Amino acid sequence: MRRLLSCLIAASCAVVLAAQARTTLDIYLVDVEGGNATLFVAPSGESILIDTGNGGAAAVRDGDRIMAAVKDAGLSQIDHLITTHYHGDHYGAMENIAGRIPIRDFIDHGTNVQPNPATDEFLQKVYPGLYGKSRHTVVKPGDRVAMKGVDVRVVASAGQSLTSALPGAGGANPYCSAYKAKDPDPSENAQSVGTHYTFGRFKTVHMGDLTWNKEHDLMCPSNRLGTVDLFVVSHHGQPVSNSEVLVHALQPRVAILNNGTRKGGQPDAMKVLFSSPRLEDLWQIHFSLLSGQEYTAPGLFIANGIDEQPAAMPIAAAAAPAPGPGGAPPPAHNGPAYWIKVSAKEDGSFTVTNARNGFSKTYAANR
């Protein structure tokens, strides 16, 4: 008993020491093979996990990858879990994660607008049992998520957008004049919970899979978000999101693309990212067949490849597979998975690190 108590005390002390030593806002973009999982950890040790990757047979795999980031951050609980929307690549491993670490607050946009048997079963039979042990919060634009030392604002949720500008924002958005609407999106993507983070002078935004027309609703005619240092690229880097009215108006210095080997990175989206006015670098979680050499980031900035990496990437981008279950499976990636980590300081400077090769680049604070 005494030995067990000593172990528990030692583990608790390790977590406390990790929190005391932390001075940066740390952001882990975890490889969940074209799903989404992004972990924010404040200097206080408080945390927000956005999405939990894929379900089904991949739930254990993605759960393991997320928990590796949680361990690296020295966390003993997740303070807030934000599920951006009810697609399986965003909520899939939730039950696995919730069985391995306490989650204090489950956050979502409310009612599902895109019923299907798997999602219906999860929302009716599994999800209530998970948040019933803690807290469940349905957020709307303008709400705050409590995180000591970091101002976290909900800017989109349930198809609605922020109506008043964030501090320092609100100027006219020049990109609105050339905007062309796409077909209305009735799916869960358009319901995504989008969040904005301010840590001192450092700012970043995560919009989930928010789609093209909803980006316009948020950013036109005035830019309600202002500019950011880091843009977590929306919707895995697909061109049904990532319009100029959002990306170019945000003017990020760095963009990070959480994509899959054959999901996201299509030329139309990559051209918007690479032409963003202040962009210094684009980092990618995965090598993308849909980018080819023509549109991809340098390999130094890419965290993961595939099991049988070709000697050279074709120059031309591959065509995206047809939607639905009938297509050929993507190339396998069953080996080690590497994250991209951002460590931001209150002065606005930040460092991005590729865990695969240890390459880091520091971006000085804007003056």
Tab-separated table of C-alpha atoms in Angstrom:
chain	number	residue	atom	x	y	z
A	1	MET	CA	0.000	0.000	0.000
A	2	ARG	CA	2.826	2.366	0.927
A	3	ARG	CA	4.584	1.571	-2.352
A	4	LEU	CA	1.402	2.263	-4.337
A	5	LEU	CA	0.923	5.563	-2.512
A	6	SER	CA	4.519	6.552	-3.262
A	7	CYS	CA	3.997	5.796	-6.952
A	8	LEU	CA	0.827	7.882	-7.051
A	9	ILE	CA	2.534	10.777	-5.303
A	10	ALA	CA	5.498	10.541	-7.675
A	11	ALA	CA	3.196	10.565	-10.711
A	12	SER	CA	1.284	13.552	-9.345
A	13	CYS	CA	4.524	15.407	-8.635
A	14	ALA	CA	5.729	14.755	-12.181
A	15	VAL	CA	2.560	16.321	-13.589
A	16	VAL	CA	2.850	19.321	-11.242
A	17	LEU	CA	6.518	19.843	-12.126
A	18	ALA	CA	5.703	19.642	-15.844
A	19	ALA	CA	3.041	22.324	-15.408
A	20	GLN	CA	5.354	24.533	-13.333
A	21	ALA	CA	8.139	24.284	-15.921
A	22	ARG	CA	5.861	25.180	-18.841
A	23	THR	CA	5.958	28.793	-20.038
A	24	THR	CA	4.513	28.362	-23.521
A	25	LEU	CA	1.159	27.611	-25.091
A	26	ASP	CA	1.848	24.214	-26.637
A	27	ILE	CA	-0.167	22.913	-29.573
A	28	TYR	CA	0.120	19.331	-30.813
A	29	LEU	CA	-1.279	18.457	-34.236
A	30	VAL	CA	-1.604	14.682	-34.050
A	31	ASP	CA	-1.494	12.350	-37.038
A	32	VAL	CA	-4.857	10.574	-37.147
A	33	GLU	CA	-4.623	9.685	-40.849
A	34	GLY	CA	-6.784	12.401	-42.334
A	35	GLY	CA	-9.007	12.920	-39.307
A	36	ASN	CA	-8.471	15.645	-36.765
A	37	ALA	CA	-6.962	15.781	-33.291
A	38	THR	CA	-5.380	18.972	-31.961
A	39	LEU	CA	-4.242	19.375	-28.355
A	40	PHE	CA	-3.784	22.808	-26.755
A	41	VAL	CA	-1.926	23.014	-23.427
A	42	ALA	CA	-1.633	26.328	-21.574
A	43	PRO	CA	1.281	27.240	-19.278
A	44	SER	CA	-1.123	26.589	-16.398
A	45	GLY	CA	-1.411	22.960	-17.511
A	46	GLU	CA	-5.057	23.402	-18.520
A	47	SER	CA	-5.918	21.685	-21.780
A	48	ILE	CA	-8.289	21.634	-24.730
A	49	LEU	CA	-8.453	18.667	-27.089
A	50	ILE	CA	-10.187	19.368	-30.384
A	51	ASP	CA	-11.600	16.162	-31.914
A	52	THR	CA	-10.509	12.573	-31.409
A	53	GLY	CA	-9.764	11.127	-34.839
A	54	ASN	CA	-11.272	8.074	-36.476
A	55	GLY	CA	-13.466	5.339	-35.068
A	56	GLY	CA	-14.124	1.710	-35.880
A	57	ALA	CA	-10.985	-0.359	-36.361
A	58	ALA	CA	-8.871	2.831	-36.219
A	59	ALA	CA	-10.105	3.968	-32.789
A	60	VAL	CA	-7.354	2.233	-30.826
A	61	ARG	CA	-4.669	3.426	-33.250
A	62	ASP	CA	-5.810	7.041	-33.075
A	63	GLY	CA	-6.439	6.819	-29.342
A	64	ASP	CA	-2.860	5.645	-28.843
A	65	ARG	CA	-1.519	8.524	-30.922
A	66	ILE	CA	-3.534	11.131	-29.049
A	67	MET	CA	-2.574	9.674	-25.689
A	68	ALA	CA	1.104	9.821	-26.690
A	69	ALA	CA	0.725	13.594	-27.091
A	70	VAL	CA	-1.178	13.806	-23.804
A	71	LYS	CA	1.678	11.971	-22.081
A	72	ASP	CA	4.298	14.173	-23.705
A	73	ALA	CA	2.436	17.221	-22.383
A	74	GLY	CA	2.395	15.773	-18.848
A	75	LEU	CA	-1.388	15.876	-18.509
A	76	SER	CA	-3.459	13.933	-15.996
A	77	GLN	CA	-6.817	15.045	-17.445
A	78	ILE	CA	-8.393	16.789	-20.434
A	79	ASP	CA	-10.174	19.908	-19.212
A	80	HIS	CA	-12.236	20.462	-22.363
A	81	LEU	CA	-12.941	18.207	-25.334
A	82	ILE	CA	-14.357	20.138	-28.279
A	83	THR	CA	-16.041	17.987	-30.914
A	84	THR	CA	-16.233	20.271	-33.908
A	85	HIS	CA	-18.940	18.240	-35.657
A	86	TYR	CA	-20.374	14.740	-35.889
A	87	HIS	CA	-18.337	13.106	-38.617
A	88	GLY	CA	-16.581	9.864	-37.729
A	89	ASP	CA	-13.067	11.191	-38.419
A	90	HIS	CA	-13.643	13.849	-35.751
A	91	TYR	CA	-15.411	12.006	-32.920
A	92	GLY	CA	-14.433	8.405	-33.706
A	93	ALA	CA	-11.953	7.603	-30.912
A	94	MET	CA	-13.774	9.605	-28.217
A	95	GLU	CA	-14.907	6.574	-26.245
A	96	ASN	CA	-11.373	5.159	-26.339
A	97	ILE	CA	-9.866	8.411	-25.043
A	98	ALA	CA	-12.539	8.893	-22.371
A	99	GLY	CA	-11.764	5.408	-21.056
A	100	ARG	CA	-8.102	6.290	-20.573
A	101	ILE	CA	-8.083	9.794	-19.098
A	102	PRO	CA	-10.667	11.947	-17.285
A	103	ILE	CA	-12.427	14.518	-19.462
A	104	ARG	CA	-14.029	17.314	-17.462
A	105	ASP	CA	-16.094	19.084	-20.097
A	106	PHE	CA	-17.536	17.786	-23.381
A	107	ILE	CA	-18.246	20.628	-25.816
A	108	ASP	CA	-20.173	20.480	-29.094
A	109	HIS	CA	-22.543	22.465	-31.334
A	110	GLY	CA	-25.746	20.656	-30.289
A	111	THR	CA	-28.111	18.722	-32.538
A	112	ASN	CA	-26.743	16.599	-35.367
A	113	VAL	CA	-28.083	17.716	-38.769
A	114	GLN	CA	-26.791	14.748	-40.812
A	115	PRO	CA	-28.218	11.545	-39.337
A	116	ASN	CA	-26.758	8.165	-40.195
A	117	PRO	CA	-26.936	4.857	-38.300
A	118	ALA	CA	-23.416	4.913	-36.836
A	119	THR	CA	-23.618	8.532	-35.689
A	120	ASP	CA	-27.155	8.119	-34.364
A	121	GLU	CA	-26.105	5.130	-32.285
A	122	PHE	CA	-23.100	6.972	-30.891
A	123	LEU	CA	-25.068	10.112	-30.000
A	124	GLN	CA	-27.982	8.227	-28.462
A	125	LYS	CA	-26.235	5.351	-26.679
A	126	VAL	CA	-22.566	6.214	-26.120
A	127	TYR	CA	-22.098	9.977	-25.887
A	128	PRO	CA	-24.547	10.610	-23.013
A	129	GLY	CA	-22.765	7.983	-20.946
A	130	LEU	CA	-19.452	9.772	-21.474
A	131	TYR	CA	-20.489	13.325	-20.653
A	132	GLY	CA	-22.909	12.150	-17.955
A	133	LYS	CA	-19.890	11.551	-15.743
A	134	SER	CA	-18.667	15.135	-16.104
A	135	ARG	CA	-20.160	18.155	-17.903
A	136	HIS	CA	-21.742	18.755	-21.302
A	137	THR	CA	-21.665	22.229	-22.884
A	138	VAL	CA	-23.375	23.280	-26.109
A	139	VAL	CA	-21.636	26.424	-27.347
A	140	LYS	CA	-22.712	29.303	-29.520
A	141	PRO	CA	-20.653	32.027	-31.221
A	142	GLY	CA	-19.316	34.529	-28.706
A	143	ASP	CA	-18.965	31.999	-25.882
A	144	ARG	CA	-15.658	31.619	-24.062
A	145	VAL	CA	-13.942	28.384	-23.085
A	146	ALA	CA	-12.160	28.739	-19.747
A	147	MET	CA	-8.384	28.318	-20.022
A	148	LYS	CA	-6.173	30.189	-17.578
A	149	GLY	CA	-3.907	32.662	-19.361
A	150	VAL	CA	-5.461	32.064	-22.792
A	151	ASP	CA	-8.508	33.842	-24.226
A	152	VAL	CA	-10.502	31.178	-26.084
A	153	ARG	CA	-13.520	32.372	-28.057
A	154	VAL	CA	-16.073	30.376	-30.015
A	155	VAL	CA	-16.446	32.114	-33.387
A	156	ALA	CA	-18.678	29.613	-35.204
A	157	SER	CA	-21.082	26.902	-34.093
A	158	ALA	CA	-24.239	25.190	-35.368
A	159	GLY	CA	-24.120	27.096	-38.649
A	160	GLN	CA	-23.989	30.481	-36.907
A	161	SER	CA	-21.124	32.966	-36.895
A	162	LEU	CA	-19.742	35.580	-34.554
A	163	THR	CA	-21.660	38.829	-35.102
A	164	SER	CA	-19.308	41.271	-33.346
A	165	ALA	CA	-15.604	41.631	-33.992
A	166	LEU	CA	-12.918	40.360	-31.649
A	167	PRO	CA	-10.725	43.011	-29.977
A	168	GLY	CA	-8.548	44.703	-32.586
A	169	ALA	CA	-10.526	43.255	-35.514
A	170	GLY	CA	-13.524	44.512	-37.476
A	171	GLY	CA	-11.969	46.259	-40.467
A	172	ALA	CA	-13.304	45.871	-43.997
A	173	ASN	CA	-12.324	42.599	-45.681
A	174	PRO	CA	-11.053	43.427	-49.203
A	175	TYR	CA	-11.368	39.808	-50.341
A	176	CYS	CA	-15.154	39.831	-50.034
A	177	SER	CA	-15.627	41.706	-53.307
A	178	ALA	CA	-14.307	38.805	-55.410
A	179	TYR	CA	-16.070	36.083	-53.408
A	180	LYS	CA	-18.204	33.572	-55.289
A	181	ALA	CA	-20.568	31.372	-53.302
A	182	LYS	CA	-20.602	27.598	-53.639
A	183	ASP	CA	-23.669	25.350	-53.383
A	184	PRO	CA	-25.196	25.363	-49.883
A	185	ASP	CA	-23.681	22.747	-47.599
A	186	PRO	CA	-26.360	20.860	-45.625
A	187	SER	CA	-23.809	18.581	-43.942
A	188	GLU	CA	-22.278	18.564	-40.482
A	189	ASN	CA	-19.190	20.312	-41.849
A	190	ALA	CA	-21.069	23.607	-41.964
A	191	GLN	CA	-22.020	23.173	-38.289
A	192	SER	CA	-18.389	23.047	-37.135
A	193	VAL	CA	-17.327	24.674	-33.885
A	194	GLY	CA	-14.614	27.214	-34.727
A	195	THR	CA	-12.375	28.641	-32.008
A	196	HIS	CA	-9.926	31.541	-31.744
A	197	TYR	CA	-7.026	31.618	-29.238
A	198	THR	CA	-5.124	34.626	-27.906
A	199	PHE	CA	-2.054	34.078	-25.725
A	200	GLY	CA	-0.431	37.419	-25.098
A	201	ARG	CA	0.425	38.662	-28.591
A	202	PHE	CA	0.157	35.212	-30.188
A	203	LYS	CA	-3.064	34.354	-32.021
A	204	THR	CA	-4.315	31.232	-33.760
A	205	VAL	CA	-7.578	29.866	-35.099
A	206	HIS	CA	-9.050	26.378	-35.597
A	207	MET	CA	-12.235	26.193	-37.668
A	208	GLY	CA	-12.795	22.434	-37.845
A	209	ASP	CA	-14.316	21.559	-41.231
A	210	LEU	CA	-16.227	24.829	-41.654
A	211	THR	CA	-17.063	25.200	-45.318
A	212	TRP	CA	-16.803	27.949	-47.921
A	213	ASN	CA	-20.119	29.799	-47.547
A	214	LYS	CA	-19.918	29.770	-43.747
A	215	GLU	CA	-16.413	31.255	-43.945
A	216	HIS	CA	-17.974	34.129	-45.882
A	217	ASP	CA	-20.688	34.591	-43.258
A	218	LEU	CA	-18.004	34.966	-40.598
A	219	MET	CA	-15.579	37.173	-42.511
A	220	CYS	CA	-17.720	39.468	-44.683
A	221	PRO	CA	-18.212	42.316	-45.108
A	222	SER	CA	-15.936	42.964	-42.122
A	223	ASN	CA	-13.111	40.771	-40.871
A	224	ARG	CA	-14.357	39.850	-37.404
A	225	LEU	CA	-11.240	37.816	-36.520
A	226	GLY	CA	-8.408	40.113	-37.579
A	227	THR	CA	-5.032	38.545	-38.350
A	228	VAL	CA	-3.397	35.506	-36.746
A	229	ASP	CA	0.096	34.091	-36.426
A	230	LEU	CA	-0.926	30.473	-36.994
A	231	PHE	CA	-3.741	29.036	-39.091
A	232	VAL	CA	-4.670	25.416	-38.455
A	233	VAL	CA	-5.838	24.713	-41.997
A	234	SER	CA	-9.529	23.944	-42.239
A	235	HIS	CA	-11.084	20.671	-43.414
A	236	HIS	CA	-7.790	18.797	-43.951
A	237	GLY	CA	-6.866	21.271	-46.700
A	238	GLN	CA	-9.803	20.602	-48.991
A	239	PRO	CA	-11.000	23.244	-51.482
A	240	VAL	CA	-14.619	23.148	-50.267
A	241	SER	CA	-13.170	25.205	-47.409
A	242	ASN	CA	-10.158	27.554	-47.195
A	243	SER	CA	-11.498	30.475	-49.222
A	244	GLU	CA	-9.523	33.667	-49.735
A	245	VAL	CA	-12.031	35.596	-47.619
A	246	LEU	CA	-10.850	33.540	-44.638
A	247	VAL	CA	-7.239	32.542	-45.319
A	248	HIS	CA	-5.996	35.717	-46.997
A	249	ALA	CA	-7.818	37.978	-44.558
A	250	LEU	CA	-6.314	36.130	-41.582
A	251	GLN	CA	-2.833	36.637	-43.069
A	252	PRO	CA	-1.207	33.822	-41.079
A	253	ARG	CA	2.569	33.660	-40.922
A	254	VAL	CA	2.417	29.867	-40.630
A	255	ALA	CA	-0.221	27.355	-41.724
A	256	ILE	CA	-0.312	23.714	-40.616
A	257	LEU	CA	-2.229	21.199	-42.700
A	258	ASN	CA	-3.629	18.175	-40.825
A	259	ASN	CA	-4.228	15.992	-43.877
A	260	GLY	CA	-3.969	12.364	-44.979
A	261	THR	CA	-1.974	10.723	-47.741
A	262	ARG	CA	-4.975	11.024	-50.041
A	263	LYS	CA	-7.221	13.422	-48.149
A	264	GLY	CA	-6.707	17.143	-48.487
A	265	GLY	CA	-3.993	19.100	-50.228
A	266	GLN	CA	-5.780	19.518	-53.554
A	267	PRO	CA	-4.228	22.148	-55.832
A	268	ASP	CA	-7.030	24.715	-55.515
A	269	ALA	CA	-6.688	24.802	-51.722
A	270	MET	CA	-2.892	24.754	-51.805
A	271	LYS	CA	-2.790	27.720	-54.170
A	272	VAL	CA	-4.895	29.742	-51.737
A	273	LEU	CA	-2.587	28.827	-48.854
A	274	PHE	CA	0.682	29.483	-50.671
A	275	SER	CA	-0.542	32.851	-51.991
A	276	SER	CA	-1.701	34.117	-48.587
A	277	PRO	CA	-0.123	37.584	-48.118
A	278	ARG	CA	2.101	37.047	-45.036
A	279	LEU	CA	2.669	33.294	-45.253
A	280	GLU	CA	6.229	32.263	-44.449
A	281	ASP	CA	5.811	28.486	-44.269
A	282	LEU	CA	3.286	25.688	-44.746
A	283	TRP	CA	3.766	22.545	-42.644
A	284	GLN	CA	1.957	19.254	-43.331
A	285	ILE	CA	1.076	16.282	-41.161
A	286	HIS	CA	1.221	14.018	-44.228
A	287	PHE	CA	2.816	13.690	-47.596
A	288	SER	CA	-0.127	14.174	-49.981
A	289	LEU	CA	-0.632	12.369	-53.256
A	290	LEU	CA	-3.174	15.057	-54.152
A	291	SER	CA	-0.512	17.789	-54.092
A	292	GLY	CA	2.300	16.300	-56.140
A	293	GLN	CA	5.591	18.196	-56.247
A	294	GLU	CA	3.804	21.114	-57.833
A	295	TYR	CA	1.798	22.049	-54.765
A	296	THR	CA	3.384	20.401	-51.737
A	297	ALA	CA	5.558	21.745	-48.948
A	298	PRO	CA	9.260	20.728	-48.821
A	299	GLY	CA	9.819	17.329	-47.192
A	300	LEU	CA	11.542	18.961	-44.226
A	301	PHE	CA	8.134	20.415	-43.264
A	302	ILE	CA	6.159	17.133	-43.621
A	303	ALA	CA	5.748	14.920	-40.547
A	304	ASN	CA	4.584	11.593	-42.026
A	305	GLY	CA	4.953	9.574	-45.200
A	306	ILE	CA	3.624	6.163	-46.190
A	307	ASP	CA	4.930	2.657	-45.501
A	308	GLU	CA	6.337	2.187	-49.019
A	309	GLN	CA	7.591	5.645	-49.888
A	310	PRO	CA	8.282	6.084	-53.641
A	311	ALA	CA	11.745	7.237	-54.651
A	312	ALA	CA	10.287	10.450	-56.039
A	313	MET	CA	6.971	12.225	-55.845
A	314	PRO	CA	5.319	12.828	-59.235
A	315	ILE	CA	5.273	16.457	-60.269
A	316	ALA	CA	1.582	16.380	-61.176
A	317	ALA	CA	-1.049	16.158	-58.455
A	318	ALA	CA	-3.093	12.956	-58.369
A	319	ALA	CA	-6.842	13.153	-58.911
A	320	ALA	CA	-8.886	12.940	-55.741
A	321	PRO	CA	-10.744	9.634	-55.325
A	322	ALA	CA	-14.489	9.583	-55.824
A	323	PRO	CA	-16.403	10.023	-52.555
A	324	GLY	CA	-17.917	6.986	-50.924
A	325	PRO	CA	-16.702	3.509	-49.956
A	326	GLY	CA	-16.111	2.177	-53.471
A	327	GLY	CA	-12.633	3.590	-54.096
A	328	ALA	CA	-9.254	1.954	-53.571
A	329	PRO	CA	-7.854	2.319	-50.053
A	330	PRO	CA	-5.190	4.991	-49.450
A	331	PRO	CA	-1.548	3.932	-49.111
A	332	ALA	CA	-0.850	2.264	-45.776
A	333	HIS	CA	0.774	4.076	-42.881
A	334	ASN	CA	0.999	1.689	-39.963
A	335	GLY	CA	4.404	2.578	-38.564
A	336	PRO	CA	5.371	5.391	-36.177
A	337	ALA	CA	3.168	8.478	-36.346
A	338	TYR	CA	4.689	11.898	-35.774
A	339	TRP	CA	3.059	15.104	-34.653
A	340	ILE	CA	3.849	18.718	-35.404
A	341	LYS	CA	4.227	20.766	-32.229
A	342	VAL	CA	3.913	24.527	-31.829
A	343	SER	CA	5.292	26.272	-28.736
A	344	ALA	CA	4.145	29.893	-28.523
A	345	LYS	CA	5.375	32.619	-26.182
A	346	GLU	CA	3.357	35.544	-24.864
A	347	ASP	CA	5.518	37.992	-26.834
A	348	GLY	CA	4.094	36.501	-30.044
A	349	SER	CA	7.119	34.449	-31.062
A	350	PHE	CA	6.649	30.720	-31.626
A	351	THR	CA	8.549	27.608	-32.627
A	352	VAL	CA	7.249	24.818	-34.857
A	353	THR	CA	8.844	21.357	-34.615
A	354	ASN	CA	8.512	18.332	-36.886
A	355	ALA	CA	8.714	15.314	-34.562
A	356	ARG	CA	9.790	13.003	-37.408
A	357	ASN	CA	13.106	14.678	-38.141
A	358	GLY	CA	13.522	17.069	-35.216
A	359	PHE	CA	13.534	20.075	-37.536
A	360	SER	CA	12.442	23.257	-35.752
A	361	LYS	CA	11.938	26.784	-36.961
A	362	THR	CA	11.354	29.798	-34.730
A	363	TYR	CA	9.258	32.728	-35.919
A	364	ALA	CA	10.165	36.000	-34.235
A	365	ALA	CA	7.525	38.179	-32.645
A	366	ASN	CA	6.004	40.776	-34.956
A	367	ARG	CA	6.991	44.315	-34.053
